[in-house]
Amino acid sequence: IIILDDDAPVGMPLADYIGDAVLDISILPNMARNANVVGIARELAAMLGRDLRGLKDLGGLKASGQSVKELVEIEITNPELNPRFVAGLIRNVEIKPSPYQIQRRLKLAGVRPISNIVDATNYAMLELGEPLHAFDYDVLKSRAGEKKIKISTRPAADGEKLKTLDGQDRTLTSMNVLVCDEKGSLSLAGVMGGSESEVTDNTKNILLEGAAWNFINIRRTAKQHNLPSEASFRFSRGVHPAMADRGVSLGLRYMAEWSGGSIAPDLVDE
């Protein structure tokens, strides 16, 4: 027995609604651009001389309220390790399970569904190839106090600690790169987020990050901490900086569709 969502379209062939095939594709290490659906489609279009169809237009997202540029700023201390960092904001989300169709597709792709917000980051990553990370905006706001939130990226200090989303306390070295605010570290760049600012069932506002990292640095960091994640798989092979804003825009669009939240105008793009 399959319990479908209430809005499942009656009369549509089941295969059209939930999909009927999984393609298992082996990707060479130097072809990380294909670790996503659009990448595979683009490669096939180029090989076969066909048009690339079905790309979403990510311009002109419906936005309202105060611009994220007035609320958040970004500082990159070492552009060789972090050439681009993009952040977007969505307000008044309702944390709940993703639509059935989305949960099933994620499971078939080997990703565990968690909530509509976390699933949106993973679904956009599988579609476009840009790993995303969601922060609880209100946690960052309370840490910043009355000031504008300042996100920075920097190398860790030897011996610095970070508790990652898997509950492990990590002892870092100067080779590792951190995403921080002015109170301290928030996540291990390109590998895994920190527990302090993670999205919970009580989260209402989301700051969404998409970035580009030095692939050699991410590969070493993931190996050093034995953290093979979906993000580090891609970042350790190279994700083009041009994907950062596209990934954030797509992630925000899915979050708005599945949570009822409202997207803030603009992106902070450093």
Coordinates of C-alpha atoms in Angstrom, one line a residue, residues 3-166:
I3 CA -0.1 6.4 0.7
L4 CA 0.2 9.3 -1.8
D5 CA -0.1 13.0 -1.0
D6 CA -3.6 14.4 -1.0
D7 CA -2.8 16.5 -4.1
A8 CA -1.6 13.5 -6.1
P9 CA -3.1 13.9 -9.6
V10 CA -5.9 11.3 -10.1
G11 CA -5.7 9.7 -13.5
M12 CA -2.0 10.3 -14.1
P13 CA 0.1 7.1 -14.9
L14 CA 1.9 6.1 -11.7
A15 CA 5.2 6.0 -13.5
D16 CA 4.8 9.6 -14.5
Y17 CA 4.1 10.6 -10.9
I18 CA 6.8 8.7 -9.0
G19 CA 9.2 7.6 -11.8
D20 CA 9.8 4.1 -13.0
A21 CA 13.6 3.8 -13.4
V22 CA 16.9 4.5 -11.6
L23 CA 20.0 5.0 -13.7
D24 CA 23.2 4.0 -11.9
I25 CA 26.0 5.9 -13.6
S26 CA 29.8 5.6 -12.9
I27 CA 31.5 9.0 -13.0
L28 CA 35.2 9.4 -13.5
P29 CA 37.0 11.6 -10.9
N30 CA 37.6 14.4 -13.4
M31 CA 33.9 14.6 -14.4
A32 CA 32.4 15.9 -11.2
R33 CA 30.3 18.2 -13.4
N34 CA 28.2 15.1 -14.1
A35 CA 27.4 14.3 -10.4
N36 CA 23.9 15.6 -11.0
V37 CA 20.9 15.3 -13.3
V38 CA 21.5 18.4 -15.3
G39 CA 25.2 17.5 -15.7
I40 CA 24.3 14.2 -17.2
A41 CA 21.7 15.7 -19.5
R42 CA 24.1 18.4 -20.6
E43 CA 26.8 15.8 -21.4
L44 CA 24.4 13.7 -23.4
A45 CA 23.1 16.8 -25.3
A46 CA 26.6 17.7 -26.3
M47 CA 27.5 14.1 -27.3
L48 CA 24.3 13.6 -29.4
G49 CA 24.0 17.2 -30.7
R50 CA 20.6 17.6 -29.1
D51 CA 19.0 20.6 -27.3
L52 CA 19.2 20.7 -23.5
R53 CA 15.6 20.9 -22.3
G54 CA 13.8 21.3 -19.0
L55 CA 16.2 23.8 -17.3
K56 CA 14.4 25.9 -14.7
D57 CA 14.5 29.7 -15.2
L58 CA 15.9 30.8 -11.8
G59 CA 15.6 34.5 -12.5
G60 CA 12.8 36.6 -11.0
L61 CA 12.1 34.6 -7.9
K62 CA 9.0 36.0 -6.2
A63 CA 10.5 37.9 -3.2
S64 CA 9.2 40.1 -0.4
G65 CA 10.3 41.9 2.7
Q66 CA 13.7 43.3 3.7
S67 CA 16.6 42.4 1.4
V68 CA 19.1 39.9 2.7
K69 CA 21.9 42.3 1.7
E70 CA 20.8 44.6 4.5
L71 CA 20.9 41.8 7.1
V72 CA 24.0 39.7 6.2
E73 CA 27.5 40.4 5.0
I74 CA 30.2 38.0 3.9
E75 CA 34.0 38.2 4.2
I76 CA 36.3 35.7 2.5
T77 CA 39.8 35.8 4.0
N78 CA 41.5 33.5 1.5
P79 CA 40.0 33.5 -2.0
E80 CA 42.3 30.7 -3.1
L81 CA 40.5 28.4 -0.6
N82 CA 37.1 29.9 -1.1
P83 CA 36.6 31.8 -4.4
R84 CA 32.9 32.5 -4.0
F85 CA 30.2 32.5 -1.2
V86 CA 26.5 33.1 -1.8
A87 CA 23.7 33.4 0.8
G88 CA 20.0 33.8 0.5
L89 CA 17.2 34.1 3.0
I90 CA 13.7 32.6 3.3
R91 CA 11.3 33.6 6.1
N92 CA 8.3 32.0 7.9
V93 CA 8.9 28.4 6.8
E94 CA 6.8 25.5 8.1
I95 CA 9.0 22.5 8.9
K96 CA 7.2 19.4 7.8
P97 CA 7.9 16.3 5.6
S98 CA 8.5 16.8 1.9
P99 CA 6.0 15.8 -0.7
Y100 CA 5.9 12.0 -1.1
Q101 CA 7.2 12.2 -4.7
I102 CA 10.3 14.1 -3.4
Q103 CA 11.0 11.7 -0.5
R104 CA 10.8 8.7 -2.8
R105 CA 13.2 10.2 -5.4
L106 CA 15.7 11.1 -2.6
K107 CA 15.5 7.5 -1.3
L108 CA 16.1 6.1 -4.8
A109 CA 19.2 8.4 -5.0
G110 CA 20.5 7.1 -1.7
V111 CA 19.6 10.2 0.4
R112 CA 17.6 9.9 3.6
P113 CA 14.6 12.3 3.7
I114 CA 14.7 14.5 6.8
S115 CA 12.4 17.5 6.4
N116 CA 11.2 19.8 3.6
I117 CA 14.0 22.3 4.2
V118 CA 16.9 19.8 4.4
D119 CA 15.4 17.8 1.5
A120 CA 15.3 21.0 -0.6
T121 CA 19.0 21.4 -0.2
N122 CA 19.7 17.8 -1.2
Y123 CA 17.2 17.7 -4.0
A124 CA 18.7 20.9 -5.6
M125 CA 22.2 19.4 -5.2
L126 CA 21.2 16.2 -7.0
E127 CA 19.6 18.3 -9.7
L128 CA 22.3 20.9 -10.3
G129 CA 25.4 19.6 -8.5
E130 CA 25.9 22.5 -6.1
P131 CA 25.9 21.3 -2.4
L132 CA 24.0 23.7 -0.1
H133 CA 23.8 24.3 3.6
A134 CA 20.9 25.7 5.6
F135 CA 21.5 27.7 8.8
D136 CA 18.9 28.6 11.4
Y137 CA 18.8 32.4 10.7
D138 CA 17.4 33.3 14.1
V139 CA 20.3 31.4 15.9
L140 CA 22.8 33.5 13.8
K141 CA 20.8 36.7 14.6
S142 CA 20.8 36.0 18.4
R143 CA 24.6 35.4 18.2
A144 CA 25.1 38.7 16.4
G145 CA 23.0 40.7 18.8
E146 CA 21.9 44.1 17.5
K147 CA 24.6 44.0 14.7
K148 CA 24.4 42.8 11.1
I149 CA 25.2 39.1 10.8
K150 CA 28.8 38.8 9.5
I151 CA 29.7 35.4 7.9
S152 CA 33.4 34.8 7.3
T153 CA 35.5 32.0 5.9
R154 CA 39.0 31.3 7.3
P155 CA 41.5 28.6 8.0
A156 CA 41.0 26.9 11.4
A157 CA 43.5 27.3 14.2
D158 CA 45.5 24.2 15.2
G159 CA 43.5 22.4 17.9
E160 CA 40.3 24.4 17.4
K161 CA 37.1 22.4 18.1
L162 CA 33.9 22.1 16.2
K163 CA 30.9 19.8 16.9
T164 CA 29.6 18.6 13.5
L165 CA 26.0 17.6 12.6
D166 CA 26.8 13.9 13.3

